[in-house]
Coordinates of C-alpha atoms and ligand atoms in Angstrom, one line a residue:
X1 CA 79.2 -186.7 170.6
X2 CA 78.0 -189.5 172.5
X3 CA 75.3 -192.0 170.1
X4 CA 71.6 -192.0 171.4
X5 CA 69.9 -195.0 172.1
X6 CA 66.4 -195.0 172.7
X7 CA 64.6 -198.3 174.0
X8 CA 60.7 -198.3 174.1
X9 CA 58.4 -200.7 173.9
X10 CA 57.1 -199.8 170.8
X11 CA 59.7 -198.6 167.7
X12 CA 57.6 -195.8 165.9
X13 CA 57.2 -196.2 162.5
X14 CA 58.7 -193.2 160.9
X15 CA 59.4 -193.4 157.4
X16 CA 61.4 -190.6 155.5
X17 CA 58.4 -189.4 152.9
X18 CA 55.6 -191.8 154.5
X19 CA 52.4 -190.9 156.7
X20 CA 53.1 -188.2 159.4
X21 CA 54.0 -189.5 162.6
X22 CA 53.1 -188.2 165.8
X23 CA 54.9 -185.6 167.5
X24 CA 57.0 -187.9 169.6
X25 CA 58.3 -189.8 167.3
X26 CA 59.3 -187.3 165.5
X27 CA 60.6 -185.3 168.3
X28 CA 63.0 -188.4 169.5
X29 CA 63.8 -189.3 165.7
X30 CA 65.0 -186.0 165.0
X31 CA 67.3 -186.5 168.4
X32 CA 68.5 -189.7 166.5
X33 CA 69.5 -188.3 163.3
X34 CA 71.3 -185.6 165.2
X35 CA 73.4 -187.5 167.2
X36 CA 73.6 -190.7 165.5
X37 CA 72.0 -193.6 167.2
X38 CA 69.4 -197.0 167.6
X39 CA 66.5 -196.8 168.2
X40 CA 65.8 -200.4 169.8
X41 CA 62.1 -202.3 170.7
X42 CA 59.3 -204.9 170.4
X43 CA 58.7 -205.1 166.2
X44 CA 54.9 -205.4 167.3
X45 CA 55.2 -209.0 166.0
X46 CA 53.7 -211.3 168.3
X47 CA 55.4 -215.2 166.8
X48 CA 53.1 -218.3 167.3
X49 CA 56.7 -220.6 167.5
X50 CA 60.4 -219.9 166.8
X51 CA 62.8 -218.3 168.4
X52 CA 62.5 -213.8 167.6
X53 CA 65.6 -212.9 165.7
X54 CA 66.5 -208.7 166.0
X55 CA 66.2 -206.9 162.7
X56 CA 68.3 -204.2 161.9
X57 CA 67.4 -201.4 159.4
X58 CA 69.5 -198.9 158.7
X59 CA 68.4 -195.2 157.7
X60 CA 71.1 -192.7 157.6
X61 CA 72.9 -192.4 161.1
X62 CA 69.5 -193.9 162.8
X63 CA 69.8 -197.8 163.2
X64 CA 66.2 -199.4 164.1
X65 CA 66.7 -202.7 166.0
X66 CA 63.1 -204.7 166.6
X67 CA 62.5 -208.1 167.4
X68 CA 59.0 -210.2 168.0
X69 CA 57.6 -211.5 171.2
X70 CA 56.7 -215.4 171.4
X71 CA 53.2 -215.4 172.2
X72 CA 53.7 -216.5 175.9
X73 CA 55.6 -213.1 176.8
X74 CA 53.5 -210.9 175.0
X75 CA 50.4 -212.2 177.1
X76 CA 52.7 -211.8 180.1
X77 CA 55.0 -209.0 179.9
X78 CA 52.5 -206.8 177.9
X79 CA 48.7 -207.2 178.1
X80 CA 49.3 -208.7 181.5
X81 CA 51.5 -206.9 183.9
X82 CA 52.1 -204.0 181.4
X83 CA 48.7 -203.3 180.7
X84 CA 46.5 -205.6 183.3
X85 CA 48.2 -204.3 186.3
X86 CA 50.6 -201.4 186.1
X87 CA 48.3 -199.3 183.5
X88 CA 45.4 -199.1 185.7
X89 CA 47.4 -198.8 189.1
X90 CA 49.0 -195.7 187.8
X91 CA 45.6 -194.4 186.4
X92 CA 44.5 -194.5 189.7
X93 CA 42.4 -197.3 189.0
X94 CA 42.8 -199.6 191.5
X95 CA 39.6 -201.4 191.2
X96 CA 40.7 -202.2 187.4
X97 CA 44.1 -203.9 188.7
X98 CA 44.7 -207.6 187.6
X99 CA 47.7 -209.2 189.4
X100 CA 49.3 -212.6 188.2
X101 CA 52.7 -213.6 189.4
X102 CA 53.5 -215.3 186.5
X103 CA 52.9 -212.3 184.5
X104 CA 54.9 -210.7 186.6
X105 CA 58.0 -213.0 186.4
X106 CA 57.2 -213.0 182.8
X107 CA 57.5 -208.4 183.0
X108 CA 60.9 -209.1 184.3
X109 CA 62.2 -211.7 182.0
X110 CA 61.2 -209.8 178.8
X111 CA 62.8 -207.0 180.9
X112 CA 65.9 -209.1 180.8
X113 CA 65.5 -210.8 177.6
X114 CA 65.5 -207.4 175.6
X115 CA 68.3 -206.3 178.0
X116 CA 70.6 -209.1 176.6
X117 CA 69.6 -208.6 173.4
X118 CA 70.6 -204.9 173.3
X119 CA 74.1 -205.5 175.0
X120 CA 75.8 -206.8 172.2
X121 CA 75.0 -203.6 170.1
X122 CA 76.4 -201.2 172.8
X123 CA 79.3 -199.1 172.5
X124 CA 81.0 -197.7 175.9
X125 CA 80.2 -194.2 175.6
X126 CA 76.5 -194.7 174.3
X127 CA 73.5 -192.4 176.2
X128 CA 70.5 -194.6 176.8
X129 CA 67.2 -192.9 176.8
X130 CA 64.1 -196.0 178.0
X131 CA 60.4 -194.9 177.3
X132 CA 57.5 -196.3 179.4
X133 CA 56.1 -198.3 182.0
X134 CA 56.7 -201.3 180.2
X135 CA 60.5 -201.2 180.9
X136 CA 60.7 -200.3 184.7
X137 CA 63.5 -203.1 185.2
X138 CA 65.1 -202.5 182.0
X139 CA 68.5 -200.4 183.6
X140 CA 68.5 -202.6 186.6
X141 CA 68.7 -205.7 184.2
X142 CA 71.4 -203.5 181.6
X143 CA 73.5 -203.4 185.3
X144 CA 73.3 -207.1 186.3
X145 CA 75.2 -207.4 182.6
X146 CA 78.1 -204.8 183.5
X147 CA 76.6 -201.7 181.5
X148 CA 78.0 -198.7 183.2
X149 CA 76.4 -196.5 180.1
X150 CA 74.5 -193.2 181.5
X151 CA 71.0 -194.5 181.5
X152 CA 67.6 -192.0 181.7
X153 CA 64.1 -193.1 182.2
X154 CA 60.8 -191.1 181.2
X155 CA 57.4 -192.0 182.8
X156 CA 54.6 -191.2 179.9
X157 CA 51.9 -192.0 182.0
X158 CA 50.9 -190.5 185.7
X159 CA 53.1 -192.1 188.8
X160 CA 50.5 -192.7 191.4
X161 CA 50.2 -191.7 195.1
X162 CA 51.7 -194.1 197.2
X163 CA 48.4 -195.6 198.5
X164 CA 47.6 -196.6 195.2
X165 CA 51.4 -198.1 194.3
X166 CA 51.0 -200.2 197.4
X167 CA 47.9 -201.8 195.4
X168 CA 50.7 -203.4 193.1
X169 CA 52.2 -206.5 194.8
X170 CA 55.6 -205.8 194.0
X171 CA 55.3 -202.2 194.0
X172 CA 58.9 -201.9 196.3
X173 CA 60.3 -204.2 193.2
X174 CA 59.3 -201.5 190.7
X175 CA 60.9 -198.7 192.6
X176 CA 63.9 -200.4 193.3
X177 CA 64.7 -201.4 189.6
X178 CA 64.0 -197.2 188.8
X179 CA 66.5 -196.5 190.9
X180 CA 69.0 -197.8 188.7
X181 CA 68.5 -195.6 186.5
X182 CA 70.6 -192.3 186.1
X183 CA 68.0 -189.3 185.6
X184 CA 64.0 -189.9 186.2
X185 CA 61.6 -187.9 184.3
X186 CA 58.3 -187.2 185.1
X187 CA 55.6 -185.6 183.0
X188 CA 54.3 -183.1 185.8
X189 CA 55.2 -182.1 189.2
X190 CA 53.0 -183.8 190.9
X191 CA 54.1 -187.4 189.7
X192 CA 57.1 -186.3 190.9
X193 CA 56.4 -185.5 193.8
X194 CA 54.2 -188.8 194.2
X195 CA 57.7 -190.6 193.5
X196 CA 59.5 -188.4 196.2
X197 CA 56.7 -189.6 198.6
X198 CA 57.2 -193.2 197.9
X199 CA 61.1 -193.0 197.9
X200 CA 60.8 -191.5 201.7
X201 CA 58.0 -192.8 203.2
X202 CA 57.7 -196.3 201.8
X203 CA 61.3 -196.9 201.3
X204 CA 63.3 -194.6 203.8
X205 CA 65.6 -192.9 201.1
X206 CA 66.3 -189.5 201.1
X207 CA 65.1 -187.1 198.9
X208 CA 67.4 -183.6 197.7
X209 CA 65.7 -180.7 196.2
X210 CA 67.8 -178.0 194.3
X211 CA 67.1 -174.7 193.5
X212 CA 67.2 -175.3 189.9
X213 CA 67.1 -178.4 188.0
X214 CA 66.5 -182.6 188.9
X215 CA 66.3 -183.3 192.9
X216 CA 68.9 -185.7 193.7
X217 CA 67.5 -189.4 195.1
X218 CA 69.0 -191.5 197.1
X219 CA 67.6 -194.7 197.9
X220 CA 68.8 -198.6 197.8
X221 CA 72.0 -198.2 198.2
X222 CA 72.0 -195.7 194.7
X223 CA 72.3 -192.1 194.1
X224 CA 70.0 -190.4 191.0
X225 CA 68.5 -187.5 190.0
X226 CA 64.5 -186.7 189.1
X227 CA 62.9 -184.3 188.0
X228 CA 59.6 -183.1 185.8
X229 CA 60.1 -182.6 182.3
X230 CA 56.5 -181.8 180.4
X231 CA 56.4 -183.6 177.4
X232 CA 55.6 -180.9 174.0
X233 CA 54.7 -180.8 170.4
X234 CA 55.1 -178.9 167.2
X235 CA 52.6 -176.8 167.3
X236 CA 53.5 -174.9 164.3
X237 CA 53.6 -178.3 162.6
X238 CA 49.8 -179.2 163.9
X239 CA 48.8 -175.7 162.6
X240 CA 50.0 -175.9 159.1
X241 CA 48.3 -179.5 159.0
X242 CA 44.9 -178.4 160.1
X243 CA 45.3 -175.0 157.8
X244 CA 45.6 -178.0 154.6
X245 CA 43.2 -180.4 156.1
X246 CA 40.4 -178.0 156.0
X247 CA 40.5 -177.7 152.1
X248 CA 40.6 -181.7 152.0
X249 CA 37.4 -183.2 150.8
X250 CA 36.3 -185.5 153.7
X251 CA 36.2 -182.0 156.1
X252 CA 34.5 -180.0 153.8
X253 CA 31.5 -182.9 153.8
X254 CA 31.3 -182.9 156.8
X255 CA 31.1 -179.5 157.9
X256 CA 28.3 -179.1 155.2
X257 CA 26.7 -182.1 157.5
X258 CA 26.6 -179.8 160.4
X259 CA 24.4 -176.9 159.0
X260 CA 25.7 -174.1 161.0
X261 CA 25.6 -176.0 164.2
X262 CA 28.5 -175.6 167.0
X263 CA 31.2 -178.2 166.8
X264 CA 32.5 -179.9 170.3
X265 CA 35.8 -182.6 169.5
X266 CA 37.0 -185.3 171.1
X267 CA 39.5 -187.7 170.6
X268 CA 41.2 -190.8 172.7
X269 CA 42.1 -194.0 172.2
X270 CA 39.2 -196.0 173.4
X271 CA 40.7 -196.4 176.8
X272 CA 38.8 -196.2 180.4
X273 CA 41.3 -193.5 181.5
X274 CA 40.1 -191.1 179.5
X275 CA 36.5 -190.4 181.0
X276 CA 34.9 -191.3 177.9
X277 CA 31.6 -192.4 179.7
X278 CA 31.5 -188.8 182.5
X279 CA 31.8 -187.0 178.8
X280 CA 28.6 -188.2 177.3
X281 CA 26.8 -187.6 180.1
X282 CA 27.9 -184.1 180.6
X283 CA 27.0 -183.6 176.9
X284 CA 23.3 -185.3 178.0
X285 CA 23.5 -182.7 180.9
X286 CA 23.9 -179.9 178.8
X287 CA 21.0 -181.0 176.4
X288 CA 19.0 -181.8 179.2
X289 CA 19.7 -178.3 181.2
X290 CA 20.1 -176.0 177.9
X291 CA 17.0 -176.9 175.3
X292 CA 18.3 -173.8 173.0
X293 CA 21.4 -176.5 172.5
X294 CA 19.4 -178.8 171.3
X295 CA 19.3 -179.6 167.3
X296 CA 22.2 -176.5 167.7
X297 CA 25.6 -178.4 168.6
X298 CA 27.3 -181.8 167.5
X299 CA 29.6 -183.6 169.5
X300 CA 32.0 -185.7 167.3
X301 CA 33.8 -188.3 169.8
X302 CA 36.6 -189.8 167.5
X303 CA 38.2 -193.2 169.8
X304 CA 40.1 -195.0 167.6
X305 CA 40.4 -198.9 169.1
X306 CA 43.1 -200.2 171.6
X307 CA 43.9 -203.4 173.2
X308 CA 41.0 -204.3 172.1
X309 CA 42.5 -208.3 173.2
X310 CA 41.7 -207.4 176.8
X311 CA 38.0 -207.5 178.9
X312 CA 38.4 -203.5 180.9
X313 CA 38.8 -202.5 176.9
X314 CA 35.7 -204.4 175.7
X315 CA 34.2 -203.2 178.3
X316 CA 34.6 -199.5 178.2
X317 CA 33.1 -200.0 174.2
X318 CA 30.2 -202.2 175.2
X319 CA 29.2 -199.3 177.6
X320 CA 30.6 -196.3 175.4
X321 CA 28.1 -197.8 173.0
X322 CA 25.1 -198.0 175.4
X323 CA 25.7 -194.5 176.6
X324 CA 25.4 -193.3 173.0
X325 CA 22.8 -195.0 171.8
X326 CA 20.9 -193.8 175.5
X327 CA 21.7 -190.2 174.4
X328 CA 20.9 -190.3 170.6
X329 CA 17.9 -192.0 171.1
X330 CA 16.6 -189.3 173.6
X331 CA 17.3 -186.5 172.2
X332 CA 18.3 -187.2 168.5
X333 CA 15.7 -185.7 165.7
X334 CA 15.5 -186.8 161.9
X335 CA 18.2 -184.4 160.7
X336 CA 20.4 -184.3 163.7
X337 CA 22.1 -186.9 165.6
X338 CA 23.5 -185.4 168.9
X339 CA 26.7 -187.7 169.7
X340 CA 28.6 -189.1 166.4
X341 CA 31.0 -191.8 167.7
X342 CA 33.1 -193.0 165.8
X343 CA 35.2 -196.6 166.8
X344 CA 38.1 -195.9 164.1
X345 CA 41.2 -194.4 163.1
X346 CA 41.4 -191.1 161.3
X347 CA 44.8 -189.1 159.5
X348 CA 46.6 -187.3 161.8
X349 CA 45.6 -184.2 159.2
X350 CA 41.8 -185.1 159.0
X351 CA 42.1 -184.7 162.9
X352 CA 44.0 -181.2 163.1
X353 CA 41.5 -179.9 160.9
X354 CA 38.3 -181.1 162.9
X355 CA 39.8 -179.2 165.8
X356 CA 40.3 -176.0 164.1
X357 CA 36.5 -176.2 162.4
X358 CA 35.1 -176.9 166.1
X359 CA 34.0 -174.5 169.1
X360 CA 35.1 -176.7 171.7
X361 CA 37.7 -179.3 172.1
X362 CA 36.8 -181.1 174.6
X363 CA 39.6 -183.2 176.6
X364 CA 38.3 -184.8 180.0
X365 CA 40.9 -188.0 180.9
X366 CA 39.9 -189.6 184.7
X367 CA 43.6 -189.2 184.8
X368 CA 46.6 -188.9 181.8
X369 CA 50.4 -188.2 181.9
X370 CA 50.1 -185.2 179.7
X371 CA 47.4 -185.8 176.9
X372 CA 48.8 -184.4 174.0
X373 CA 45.1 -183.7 172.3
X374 CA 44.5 -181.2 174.4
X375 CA 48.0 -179.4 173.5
X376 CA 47.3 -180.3 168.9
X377 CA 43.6 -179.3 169.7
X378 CA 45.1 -175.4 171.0
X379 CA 47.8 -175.7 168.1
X380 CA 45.3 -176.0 165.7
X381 CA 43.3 -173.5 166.2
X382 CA 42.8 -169.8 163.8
X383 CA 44.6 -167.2 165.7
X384 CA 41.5 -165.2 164.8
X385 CA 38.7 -167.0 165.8
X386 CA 40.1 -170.0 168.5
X387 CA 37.8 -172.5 170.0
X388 CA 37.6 -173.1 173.5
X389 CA 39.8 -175.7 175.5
X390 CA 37.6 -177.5 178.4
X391 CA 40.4 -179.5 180.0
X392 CA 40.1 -182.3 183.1
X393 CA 42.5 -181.1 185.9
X394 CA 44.0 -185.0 185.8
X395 CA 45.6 -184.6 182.3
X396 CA 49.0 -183.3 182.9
X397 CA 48.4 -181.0 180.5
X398 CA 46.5 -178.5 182.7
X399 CA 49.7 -177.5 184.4
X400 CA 50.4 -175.6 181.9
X401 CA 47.5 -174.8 179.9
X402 CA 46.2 -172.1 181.9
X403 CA 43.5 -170.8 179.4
X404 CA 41.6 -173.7 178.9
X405 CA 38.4 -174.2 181.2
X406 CA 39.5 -176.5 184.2
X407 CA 37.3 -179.2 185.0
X408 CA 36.9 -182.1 187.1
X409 CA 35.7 -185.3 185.3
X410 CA 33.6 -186.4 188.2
X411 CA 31.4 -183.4 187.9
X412 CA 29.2 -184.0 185.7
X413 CA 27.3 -180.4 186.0
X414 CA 30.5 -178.6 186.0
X415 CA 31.5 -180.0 183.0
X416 CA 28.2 -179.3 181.6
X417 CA 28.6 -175.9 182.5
X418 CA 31.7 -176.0 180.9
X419 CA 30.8 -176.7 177.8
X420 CA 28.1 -173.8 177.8
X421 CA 30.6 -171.3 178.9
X422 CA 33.2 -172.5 175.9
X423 CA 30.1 -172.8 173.5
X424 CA 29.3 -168.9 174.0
X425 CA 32.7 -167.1 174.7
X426 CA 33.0 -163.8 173.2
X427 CA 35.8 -163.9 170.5
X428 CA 37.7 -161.2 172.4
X429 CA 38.1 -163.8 175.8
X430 CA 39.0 -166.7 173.3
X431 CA 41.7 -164.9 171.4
X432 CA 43.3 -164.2 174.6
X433 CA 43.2 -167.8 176.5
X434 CA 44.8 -169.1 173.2
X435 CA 47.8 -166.5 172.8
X436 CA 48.7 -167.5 176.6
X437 CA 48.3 -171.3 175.8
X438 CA 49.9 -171.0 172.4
X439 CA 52.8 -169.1 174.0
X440 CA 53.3 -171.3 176.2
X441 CA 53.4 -174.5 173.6
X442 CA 55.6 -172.9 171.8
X443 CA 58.0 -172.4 174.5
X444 CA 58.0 -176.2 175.4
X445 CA 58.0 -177.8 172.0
X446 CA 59.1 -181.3 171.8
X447 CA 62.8 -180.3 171.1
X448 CA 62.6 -178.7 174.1
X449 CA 61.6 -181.5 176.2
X450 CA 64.0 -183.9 174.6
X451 CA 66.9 -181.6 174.9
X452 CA 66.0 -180.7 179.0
X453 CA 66.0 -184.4 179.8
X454 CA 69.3 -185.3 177.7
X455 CA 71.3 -182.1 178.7
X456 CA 70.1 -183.3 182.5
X457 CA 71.5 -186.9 181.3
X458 CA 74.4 -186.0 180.1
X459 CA 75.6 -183.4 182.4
X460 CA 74.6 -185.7 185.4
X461 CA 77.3 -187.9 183.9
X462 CA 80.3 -185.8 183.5
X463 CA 79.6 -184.8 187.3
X464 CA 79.4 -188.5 188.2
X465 CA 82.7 -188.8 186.2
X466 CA 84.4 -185.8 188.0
X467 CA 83.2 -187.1 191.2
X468 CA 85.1 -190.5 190.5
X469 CA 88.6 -188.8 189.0
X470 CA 88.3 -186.7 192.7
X471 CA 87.9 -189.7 194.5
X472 CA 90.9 -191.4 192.9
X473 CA 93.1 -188.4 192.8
X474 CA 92.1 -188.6 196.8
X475 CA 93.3 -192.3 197.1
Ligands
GDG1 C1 50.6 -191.5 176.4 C2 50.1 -191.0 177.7 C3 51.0 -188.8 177.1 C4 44.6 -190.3 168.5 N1 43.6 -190.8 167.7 C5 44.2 -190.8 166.4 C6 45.5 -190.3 166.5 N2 45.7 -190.0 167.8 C7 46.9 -189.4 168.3 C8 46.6 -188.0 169.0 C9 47.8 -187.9 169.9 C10 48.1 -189.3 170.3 O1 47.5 -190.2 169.4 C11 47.5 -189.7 171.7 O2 48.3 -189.0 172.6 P1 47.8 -188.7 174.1 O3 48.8 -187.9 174.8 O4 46.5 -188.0 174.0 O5 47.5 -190.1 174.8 P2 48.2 -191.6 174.9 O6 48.1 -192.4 173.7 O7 47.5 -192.2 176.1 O8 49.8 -191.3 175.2 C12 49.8 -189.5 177.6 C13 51.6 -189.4 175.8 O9 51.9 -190.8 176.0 C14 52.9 -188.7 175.4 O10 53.8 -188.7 176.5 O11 50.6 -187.4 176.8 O12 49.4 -189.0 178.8 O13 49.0 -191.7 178.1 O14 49.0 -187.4 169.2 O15 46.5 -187.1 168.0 N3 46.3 -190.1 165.5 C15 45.8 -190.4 164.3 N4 44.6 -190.9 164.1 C16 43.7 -191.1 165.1 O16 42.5 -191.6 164.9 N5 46.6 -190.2 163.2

């Protein structure tokens, strides 16, 4: 069997015994320790001088290989053209976009940097799996350097209509360098199809849809395949943790703060694609259209912080905090505070069990690849008595979560209304939205999704290699 290595920007730290990581770290780890492998990235050490050294640490068959960022490409490669430019554009947030060539040229040298880095610890028949938007270039630089490895590329966040792409200077750059790769994966259908749109109609390839499994691409003078591969969880794992979290101490208090009232849940990293603001004012909309609510439901809004070095992010919390303070001070009595929000990090168990104890979890992203809250908040749930999913149609996840309440994030009143309708759901309706969304987690766990995209890896490689022993029998 082949080794596995995986390249992301970030190497998650999993530690045999340690804190729980989340589900794709384990999902992809567990791919590791399977097939034997590196898992290769950015340490998350940003050095003030010197020259980053990798660091190898081996744990059983799984080699992790980091290395630090002088500060220069860190401020270039990620919180400027990573996070700057390329996060907003494909979060459809064109009026966010920051665009510096020099960040740029600094993207693609890290790009190439880490590219020469990794090449010495190749071996010929190595699969490599890249993570992230952070790496578009990273195949097209593994090429210039002679790797003819098999080399597969997943998107975690949305890819954006081609009217927004074109928003990106060197948006034909970026699609050019993703074309080296192998196999494209895509969280949802539509992001592929917003890739198939760009590959025809900005750059006059040609696009091959099959019956079953990736379309075939072909564009600058390369031939790959794409195709939509929904990222999963455990969910069995996220149900034993919020069955155990609920006898821990911290939950306990603070459902004894909440005297009987209804429970809505949130949480997001504090980031501006995740509708944060739209949310508290369709909570407002509800107190302000539904009095019986009032002094009757809490809405705990966990956003833990995130690039917080960057203005769009200080200014999402300046005005996160505004909004809450507007809210609480309207409507907030002397044993009841409306909106708790909460700037900080909680354990992944604390979290699981929160979502079981609430009515509503309540996931509204302007736009998100997947948004895998919305898939642990369902997980968590009692069989017997679920709460009620109100989901943004803009989170990938509402593809396939069919029983939660569809909203749109820009509609204030309809999520409003939303929230009404999850608060008072007869048990009966609830029981059976969450056996069809539970189902359908469990069918596309995370194993499932990691094993989709490398079987499509894989096998596109041993056709590529019968193609070229036909071709030189033909010769
Ligand atoms: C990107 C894409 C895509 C959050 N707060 C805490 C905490 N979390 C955990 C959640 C969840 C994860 O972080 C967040 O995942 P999301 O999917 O919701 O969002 P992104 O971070 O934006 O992830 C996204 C994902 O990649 C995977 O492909 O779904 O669309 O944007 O697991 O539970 N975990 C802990 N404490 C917190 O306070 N322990």
């Amino acid at each position: 069997m082949s080794r596995l290595i995986i390249v992301s920007n970030r190497v998650a730290p999993i530690s045999e015994g340690g804190p729980a990581a989340g589900g794709l770290a384990v999902g992809v780890y567990d791919a590791l320790k399977e097939t034997g492998g590196m898992w290769f990235g950015w340490s998350g050490d940003v050095l003030a001088s010197g020259q980053p050294q990798i660091q190898l640490e081996e744990r059983g068959p799984v080699t992790f290989a980091t290395i630090g960022l002088v500060r220069r490409d860190y401020d270039q490669y990620y919180r400027g053209f990573s996070n700057a430019t390329l996060w907003p554009a494909f979060h459809y947030r064109a009026d966010l976009i920051q665009y510096d060539r020099h960040d740029f040229e600094g993207y693609w040298r890290v790009n190439e940097w880490l590219a020469q880095q990794l090449v010495p610890l190749l071996r010929e028949d190595d699969v490599i799996w890249v993570h992230d938007y952070h790496l578009i270039p990273f195949a097209q630089a593994l090429r210039a350097q002679g790797v003819k490895n098999r080399i597969g590329f997943f998107l975690h966040i949305p890819f954006p209509a081609s009217q927004v792409l074109l928003a990106v200077p060197p948006h034909r750059l970026l699609v050019e360098a993703l074309c080296s790769f192998d196999l494209l994966g895509f969280q949802t259908e539509p992001d592929l199809r917003a890739f198939c749109d760009y590959v025809v109609n900005e750059a006059h390839g040609e696009v091959e849809h099959a019956a079953k499994g990736p379309s075939t691409i072909r564009a600058f003078e390369r031939t790959l395949r794409a195709a939509a591969y929904p990222i999963g969880i455990y969910p069995d794992e996220i149900a034993q943790l919020a069955k155990a979290g609920a006898r821990g101490k911290l939950v306990r208090t603070m459902k004894a703060t909440l005297h009987e009232r209804k429970l809505i849940m949130s949480v997001d990293r504090l980031d501006y694609s995740k509708g944060l603001v739209e949310r508290f004012r369709a909570f407002e909309r509800l107190l302000d259209h539904a009095p019986a609510y009032r002094n009757n439901v809490s809405f705990v809004q966990i956003a833990p912080p995130t690039r917080a070095d960057m203005h769009a992010y200080q200014d999402i919390r300046l005005q996160l905090e505004g909004e809450s303070g507007r809210i609480n001070g309207r409507f907030a009595e002397l044993d009841w505070t409306p909106i708790r929000y909460i700037h900080r990090q909680y354990e992944r168990q604390v979290l699981a069990a929160l979502f079981r104890e609430s009515h509503v979890g309540y996931v509204t992203p302007l736009r998100d690849g997947m948004n895998l809250v919305a898939k642990e908040y369902v997980s968590a749930q009692d069989p017997d008595d679920p709460g009620v999913l109100v989901l943004s149609c803009f989170a990938g996840a509402a593809q396939e979560l069919e029983g939660a309440l569809i909203v749109n994030p820009i509609d204030i009143d309809g999520m409003a209304e939303a929230l009404a309708t999850g608060l008072a759901m007869p048990a009966a309706e609830r029981r059976a939205r969450y056996r069809d969304m539970i189902a359908q987690l469990r069918e596309n766990n995370v194993s499932v999704w990691r094993d989709n995209f490398l079987r499509d890896l894989q096998g596109g490689g041993e056709k590529r290699r019968a193609m070229r022993a036909k071709s030189a029998r033909k010769t």
